[in-house]
Short mmCIF file of C-alpha atoms in Angstrom, two decimals:
data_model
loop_
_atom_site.label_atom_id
_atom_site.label_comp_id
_atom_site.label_asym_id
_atom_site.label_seq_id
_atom_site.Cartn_x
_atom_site.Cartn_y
_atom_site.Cartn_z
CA UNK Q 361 96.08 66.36 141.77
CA UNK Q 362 99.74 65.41 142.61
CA UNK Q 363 100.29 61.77 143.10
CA UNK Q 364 103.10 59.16 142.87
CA UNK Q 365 103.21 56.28 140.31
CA UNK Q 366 105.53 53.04 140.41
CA UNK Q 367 105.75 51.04 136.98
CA UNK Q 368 105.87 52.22 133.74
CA UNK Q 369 105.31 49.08 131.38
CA UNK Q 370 103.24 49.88 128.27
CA UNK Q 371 100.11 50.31 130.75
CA UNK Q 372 101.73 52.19 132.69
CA UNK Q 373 103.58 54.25 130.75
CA UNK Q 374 99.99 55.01 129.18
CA UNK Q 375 98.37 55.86 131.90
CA UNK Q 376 101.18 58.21 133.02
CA UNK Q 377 100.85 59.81 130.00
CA UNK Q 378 96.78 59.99 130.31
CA UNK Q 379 97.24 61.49 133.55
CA UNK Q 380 99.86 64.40 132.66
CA UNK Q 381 97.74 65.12 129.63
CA UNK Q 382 94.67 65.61 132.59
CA UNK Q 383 97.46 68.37 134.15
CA UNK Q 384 97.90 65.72 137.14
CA UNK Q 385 101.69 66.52 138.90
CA UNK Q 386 102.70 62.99 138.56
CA UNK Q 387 106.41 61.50 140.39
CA UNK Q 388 107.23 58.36 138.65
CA UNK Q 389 109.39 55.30 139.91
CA UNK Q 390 110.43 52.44 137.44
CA UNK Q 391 113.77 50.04 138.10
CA UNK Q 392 114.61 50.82 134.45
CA UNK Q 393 115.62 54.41 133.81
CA UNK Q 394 114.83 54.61 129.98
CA UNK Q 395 110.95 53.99 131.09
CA UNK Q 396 111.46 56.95 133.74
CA UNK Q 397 113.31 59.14 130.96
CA UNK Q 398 110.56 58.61 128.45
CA UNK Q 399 107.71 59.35 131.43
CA UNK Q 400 109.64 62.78 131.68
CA UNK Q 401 109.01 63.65 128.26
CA UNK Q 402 105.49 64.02 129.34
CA UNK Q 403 105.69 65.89 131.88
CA UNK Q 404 106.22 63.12 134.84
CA UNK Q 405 108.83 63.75 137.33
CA UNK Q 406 111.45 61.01 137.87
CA UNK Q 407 112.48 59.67 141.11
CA UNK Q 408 115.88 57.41 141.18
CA UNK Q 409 114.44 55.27 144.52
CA UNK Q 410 111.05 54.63 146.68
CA UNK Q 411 112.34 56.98 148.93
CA UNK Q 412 113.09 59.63 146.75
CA UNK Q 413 109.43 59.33 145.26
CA UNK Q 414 107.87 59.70 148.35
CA UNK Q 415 109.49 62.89 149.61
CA UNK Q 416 108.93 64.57 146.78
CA UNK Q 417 105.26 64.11 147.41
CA UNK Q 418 103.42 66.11 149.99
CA UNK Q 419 101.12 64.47 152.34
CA UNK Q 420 98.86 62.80 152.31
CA UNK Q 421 100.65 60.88 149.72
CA UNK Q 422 98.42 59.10 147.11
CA UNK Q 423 100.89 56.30 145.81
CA UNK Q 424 99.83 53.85 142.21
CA UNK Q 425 101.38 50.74 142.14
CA UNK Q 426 101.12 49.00 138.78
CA UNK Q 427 103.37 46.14 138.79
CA UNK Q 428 102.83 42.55 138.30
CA UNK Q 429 100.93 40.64 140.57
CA UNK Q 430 102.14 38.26 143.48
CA UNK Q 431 105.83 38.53 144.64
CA UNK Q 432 106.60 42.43 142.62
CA UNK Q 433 103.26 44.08 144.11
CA UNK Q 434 103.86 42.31 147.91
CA UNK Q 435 107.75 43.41 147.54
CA UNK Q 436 106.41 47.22 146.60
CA UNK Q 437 103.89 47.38 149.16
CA UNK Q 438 106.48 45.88 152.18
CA UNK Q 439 109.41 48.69 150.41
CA UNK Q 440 106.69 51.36 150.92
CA UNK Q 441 105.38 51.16 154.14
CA UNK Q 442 107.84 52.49 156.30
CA UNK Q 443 108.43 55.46 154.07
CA UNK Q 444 104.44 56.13 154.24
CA UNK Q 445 102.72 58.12 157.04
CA UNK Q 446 99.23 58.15 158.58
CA UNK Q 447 96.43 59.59 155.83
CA UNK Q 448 98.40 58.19 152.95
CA UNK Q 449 97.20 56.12 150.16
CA UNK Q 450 98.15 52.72 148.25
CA UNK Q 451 96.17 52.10 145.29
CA UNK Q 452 97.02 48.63 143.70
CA UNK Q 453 96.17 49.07 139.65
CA UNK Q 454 97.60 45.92 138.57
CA UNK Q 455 95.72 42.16 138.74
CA UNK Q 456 96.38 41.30 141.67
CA UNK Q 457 94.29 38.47 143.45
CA UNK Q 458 91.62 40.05 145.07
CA UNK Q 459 92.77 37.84 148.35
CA UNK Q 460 96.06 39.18 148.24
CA UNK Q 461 94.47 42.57 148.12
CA UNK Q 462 91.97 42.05 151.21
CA UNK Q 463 95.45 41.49 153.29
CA UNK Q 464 97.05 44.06 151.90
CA UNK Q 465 94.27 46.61 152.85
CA UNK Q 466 94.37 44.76 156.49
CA UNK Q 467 98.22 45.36 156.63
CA UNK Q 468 97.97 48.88 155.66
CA UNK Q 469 95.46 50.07 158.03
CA UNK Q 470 97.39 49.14 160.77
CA UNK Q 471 99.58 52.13 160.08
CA UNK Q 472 96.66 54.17 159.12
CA UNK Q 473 97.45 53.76 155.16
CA UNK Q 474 94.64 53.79 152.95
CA UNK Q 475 94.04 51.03 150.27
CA UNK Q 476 92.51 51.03 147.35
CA UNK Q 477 92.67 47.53 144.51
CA UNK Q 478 91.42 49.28 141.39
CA UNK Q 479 90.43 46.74 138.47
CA UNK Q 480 91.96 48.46 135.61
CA UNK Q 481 90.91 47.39 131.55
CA UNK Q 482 92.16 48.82 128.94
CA UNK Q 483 95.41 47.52 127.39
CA UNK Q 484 97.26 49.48 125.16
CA UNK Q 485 94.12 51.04 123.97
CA UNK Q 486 93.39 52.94 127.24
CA UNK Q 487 95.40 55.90 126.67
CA UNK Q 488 92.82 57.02 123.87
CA UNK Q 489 89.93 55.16 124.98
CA UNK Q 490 90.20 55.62 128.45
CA UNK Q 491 90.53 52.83 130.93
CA UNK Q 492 87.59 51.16 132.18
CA UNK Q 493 88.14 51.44 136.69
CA UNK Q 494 86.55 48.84 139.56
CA UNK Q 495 87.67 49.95 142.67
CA UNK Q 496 87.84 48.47 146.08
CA UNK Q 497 87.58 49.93 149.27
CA UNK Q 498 86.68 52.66 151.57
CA UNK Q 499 83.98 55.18 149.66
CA UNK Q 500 85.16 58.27 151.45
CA UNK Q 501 88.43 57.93 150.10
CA UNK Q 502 87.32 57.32 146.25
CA UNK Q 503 85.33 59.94 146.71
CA UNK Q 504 88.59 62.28 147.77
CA UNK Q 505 90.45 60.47 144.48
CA UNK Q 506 87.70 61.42 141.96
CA UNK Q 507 89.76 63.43 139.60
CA UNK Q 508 92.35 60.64 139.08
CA UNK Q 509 89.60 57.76 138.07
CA UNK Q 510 87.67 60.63 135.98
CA UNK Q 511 91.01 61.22 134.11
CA UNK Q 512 91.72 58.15 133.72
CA UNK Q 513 88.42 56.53 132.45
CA UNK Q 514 86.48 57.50 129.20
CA UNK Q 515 84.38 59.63 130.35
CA UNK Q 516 83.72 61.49 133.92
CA UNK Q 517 80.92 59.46 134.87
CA UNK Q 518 81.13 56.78 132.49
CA UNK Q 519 83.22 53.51 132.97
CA UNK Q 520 84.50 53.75 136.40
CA UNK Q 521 82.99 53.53 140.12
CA UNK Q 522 83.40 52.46 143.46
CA UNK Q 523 82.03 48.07 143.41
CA UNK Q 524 82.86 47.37 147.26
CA UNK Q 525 84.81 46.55 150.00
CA UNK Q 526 88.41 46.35 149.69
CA UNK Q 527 88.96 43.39 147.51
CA UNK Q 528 85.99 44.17 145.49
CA UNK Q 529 87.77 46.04 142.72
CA UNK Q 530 89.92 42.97 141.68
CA UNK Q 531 87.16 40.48 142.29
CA UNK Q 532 85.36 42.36 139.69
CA UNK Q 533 88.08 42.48 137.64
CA UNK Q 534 88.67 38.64 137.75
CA UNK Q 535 84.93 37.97 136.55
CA UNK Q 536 85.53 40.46 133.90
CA UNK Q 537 88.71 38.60 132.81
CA UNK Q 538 87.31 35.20 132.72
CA UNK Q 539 84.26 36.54 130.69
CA UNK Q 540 86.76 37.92 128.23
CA UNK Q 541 87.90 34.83 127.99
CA UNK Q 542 84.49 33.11 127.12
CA UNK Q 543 83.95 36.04 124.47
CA UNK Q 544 87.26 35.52 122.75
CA UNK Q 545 86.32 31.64 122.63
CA UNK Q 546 83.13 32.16 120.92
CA UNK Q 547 84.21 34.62 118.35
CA UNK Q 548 87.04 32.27 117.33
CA UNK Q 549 85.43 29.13 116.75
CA UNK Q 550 82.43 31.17 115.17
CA UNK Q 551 85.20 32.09 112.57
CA UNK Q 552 86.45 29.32 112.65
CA UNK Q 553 83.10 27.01 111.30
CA UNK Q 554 83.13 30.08 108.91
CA UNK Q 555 86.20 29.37 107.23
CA UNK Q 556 86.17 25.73 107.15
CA UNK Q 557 82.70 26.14 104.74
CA UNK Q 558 85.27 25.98 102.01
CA UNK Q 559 82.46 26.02 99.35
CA UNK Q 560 81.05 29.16 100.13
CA UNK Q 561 84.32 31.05 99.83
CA UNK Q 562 83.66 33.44 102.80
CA UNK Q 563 85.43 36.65 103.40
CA UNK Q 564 85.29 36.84 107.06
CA UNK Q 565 86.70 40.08 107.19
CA UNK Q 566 83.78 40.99 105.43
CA UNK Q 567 81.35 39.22 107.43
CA UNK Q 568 82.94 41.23 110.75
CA UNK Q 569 82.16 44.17 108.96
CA UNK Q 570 78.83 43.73 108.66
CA UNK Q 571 78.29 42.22 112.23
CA UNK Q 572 79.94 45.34 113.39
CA UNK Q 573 76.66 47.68 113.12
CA UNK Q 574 73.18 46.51 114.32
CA UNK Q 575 74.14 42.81 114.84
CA UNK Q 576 73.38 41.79 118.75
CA UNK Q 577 77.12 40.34 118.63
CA UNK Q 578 78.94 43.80 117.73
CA UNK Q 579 81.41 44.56 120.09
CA UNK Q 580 84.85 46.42 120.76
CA UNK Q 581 86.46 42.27 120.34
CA UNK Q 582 84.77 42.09 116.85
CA UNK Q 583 85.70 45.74 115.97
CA UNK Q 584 89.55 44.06 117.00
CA UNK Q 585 88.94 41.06 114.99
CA UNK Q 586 87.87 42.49 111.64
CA UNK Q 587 91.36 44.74 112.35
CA UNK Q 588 93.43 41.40 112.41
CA UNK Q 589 91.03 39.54 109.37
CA UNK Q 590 91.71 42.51 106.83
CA UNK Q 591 95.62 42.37 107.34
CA UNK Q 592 95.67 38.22 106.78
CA UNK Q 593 92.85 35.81 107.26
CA UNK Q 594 94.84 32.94 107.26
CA UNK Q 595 96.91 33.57 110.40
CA UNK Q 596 99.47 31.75 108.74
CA UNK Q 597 102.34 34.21 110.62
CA UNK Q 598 100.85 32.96 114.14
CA UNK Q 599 101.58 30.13 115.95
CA UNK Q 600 98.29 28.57 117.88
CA UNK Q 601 99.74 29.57 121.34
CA UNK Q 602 97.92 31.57 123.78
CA UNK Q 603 99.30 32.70 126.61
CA UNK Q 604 96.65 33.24 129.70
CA UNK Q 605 97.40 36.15 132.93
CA UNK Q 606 96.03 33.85 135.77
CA UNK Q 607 92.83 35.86 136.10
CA UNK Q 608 90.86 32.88 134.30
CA UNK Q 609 92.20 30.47 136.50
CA UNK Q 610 91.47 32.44 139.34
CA UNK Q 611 87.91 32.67 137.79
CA UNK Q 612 87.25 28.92 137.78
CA UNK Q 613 88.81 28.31 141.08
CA UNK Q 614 86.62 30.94 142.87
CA UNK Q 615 83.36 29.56 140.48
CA UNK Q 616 84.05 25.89 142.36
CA UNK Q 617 84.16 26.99 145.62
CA UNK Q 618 81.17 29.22 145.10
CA UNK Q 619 79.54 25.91 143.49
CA UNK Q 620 78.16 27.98 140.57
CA UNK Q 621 77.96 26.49 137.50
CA UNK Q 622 80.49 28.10 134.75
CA UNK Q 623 81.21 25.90 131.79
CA UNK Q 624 81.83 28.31 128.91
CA UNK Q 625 84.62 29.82 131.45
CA UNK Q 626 85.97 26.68 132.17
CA UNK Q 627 86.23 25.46 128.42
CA UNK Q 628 87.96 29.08 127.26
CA UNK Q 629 90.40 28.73 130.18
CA UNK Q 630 90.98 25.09 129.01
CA UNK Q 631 91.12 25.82 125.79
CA UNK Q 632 94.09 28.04 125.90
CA UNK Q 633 96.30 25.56 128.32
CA UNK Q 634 95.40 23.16 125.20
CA UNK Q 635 96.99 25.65 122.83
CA UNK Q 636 100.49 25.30 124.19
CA UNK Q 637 100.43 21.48 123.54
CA UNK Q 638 103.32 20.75 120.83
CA UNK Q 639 102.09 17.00 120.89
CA UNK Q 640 99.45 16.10 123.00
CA UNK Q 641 99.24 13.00 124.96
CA UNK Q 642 95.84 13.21 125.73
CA UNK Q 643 95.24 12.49 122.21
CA UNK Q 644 97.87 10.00 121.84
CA UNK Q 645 95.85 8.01 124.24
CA UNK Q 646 92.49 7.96 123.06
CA UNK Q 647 93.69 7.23 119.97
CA UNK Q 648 95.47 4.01 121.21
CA UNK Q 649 91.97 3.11 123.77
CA UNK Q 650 89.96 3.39 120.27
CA UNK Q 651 92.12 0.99 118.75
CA UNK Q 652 92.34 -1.72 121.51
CA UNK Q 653 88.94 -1.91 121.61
CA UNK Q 654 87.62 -1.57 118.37
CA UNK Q 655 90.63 -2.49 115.78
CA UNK Q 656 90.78 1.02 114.37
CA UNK Q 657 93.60 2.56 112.77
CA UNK Q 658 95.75 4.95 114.21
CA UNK Q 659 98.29 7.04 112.37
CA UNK Q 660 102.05 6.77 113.07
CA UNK Q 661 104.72 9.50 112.19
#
């Protein structure tokens, strides 16, 4: 199946390459031209503009977009749409909010574009795992798509499908990013308890091993964790500073206005904006309340 693809970052240079290995005809689009050169070697053909990416597909036009969310994926939609005919389609791969993607899919059908917001997991394993696919939006049209999601994901019926509605696919994929979150929490202060039991001299990297088979907590995380443990359990070349997409918040925000209950979510999410704290005031603070009331001692620098 020929299709055109816009972004080549390490996902998207992966996925390129996924799909040219699947004998797709693929017409790639990046502002830098290294990422288009190395695409190339592939088997991708490189466009130097929108415009030139779109003629050189023949209608209708099936058009990926994987570019950062927010301003980048509204820009790429606006530059498309007047180079785009009726029949065509848009599929948004990136994280996009699924809002954002509802009103894209609105904005589109008014010239009779297709949309499709495709909830795409994988990271820089995907291109020999396969990526795991939620997709938004009109069933006929994933239907007509097929061979790109089965290419893409690890197996032809396993780890992608159509979830809903347009919006649906990065709804999903928001959930499924805030649970990550929650995961990641709990396997990190697991290890952590672990390693402060100075006594028992535990090998955690060990311990992962073993959790890896038959334990109810196995999972592709822990299979990445014992990775990281048998190369230095100490961490000591990391700083304690991590970074989070926006997918987490998004999470939260949507778990409030839902009024469901989500407290492990919540904590993860909080957890990480408590990370980038060099010297926290929060702390600071209850330190000096502690004192004023009851006399205790507080340490200076």
């Amino acid at each position: 199946m020929e299709l055109g693809f816009i972004g080549l970052g390490r996902m998207g240079g992966n996925m390129v390459q996924r799909l040219c290995q699947g004998n797709h005809s693929i017409v790639v689009y990046d502002r830098g031209p290294e990422a288009i050169k190395k695409a190339g070697k592939y088997g991708a053909i490189g466009a130097a503009s929108l415009g030139e990416m779109v003629e050189r597909l023949a209608p209708p036009r099936v058009i990926w977009v994987m570019v950062p969310s927010g301003i980048p994926v509204e820009d790429t939609i606006l530059s498309l749409m007047p180079l785009l005919q009726t029949g065509d389609t848009v599929i948004d791969g990136g994280n996009s909010n699924y809002q954002d993607s509802i009103r894209h899919a609105v904005l589109l059908r008014k010239k009779g574009i297709h949309f499709l917001d495709v909830g795409t997991s994988g990271g820089i394993w995907g291109l020999t795992e396969g990526y795991s696919l939620m997709i938004g939006g009109e069933a006929a049209v994933v239907q007509r798509l097929r061979q790109i999601f089965e290419t893409l994901a690890p197996a032809l019926e396993k780890g992608w499908g159509h979830v809903g509605p347009s919006g649906a696919g990065h709804f999903v994929k928001m959930v499924h990013n805030g649970i990550e979150y929650g995961l990641m929490q709990a396997y990190a202060e697991g290890f952590a308890i672990m390693k402060a039991k100075k006594e028992f001299e535990l090998d955690l990297h060990a311990i992962a091993g073993i959790w890896q088979s038959g334990s109810v907590v196995r999972s592709w995380l822990l299979d990445l964790t014992k990775g990281i443990l048998s190369q230095d359990q100490d961490l000591n070349r990391m700083k304690a500073w991590v970074a989070d997409s926006g997918e987490g918040r998004w999470t939260v925000q949507e778990a409030i206005d839902l009024n469901v209950s989500a407290p492990v979510i919540t904590e993860s999410l909080l957890r990480r904006l408590r990370s980038r704290e060099e010297d926290p005031f929060t702390d600071k603070l209850l330190a000096a309340m502690r004192q004023a009331f009851g006399g205790h001692a507080i340490k200076g620098d």
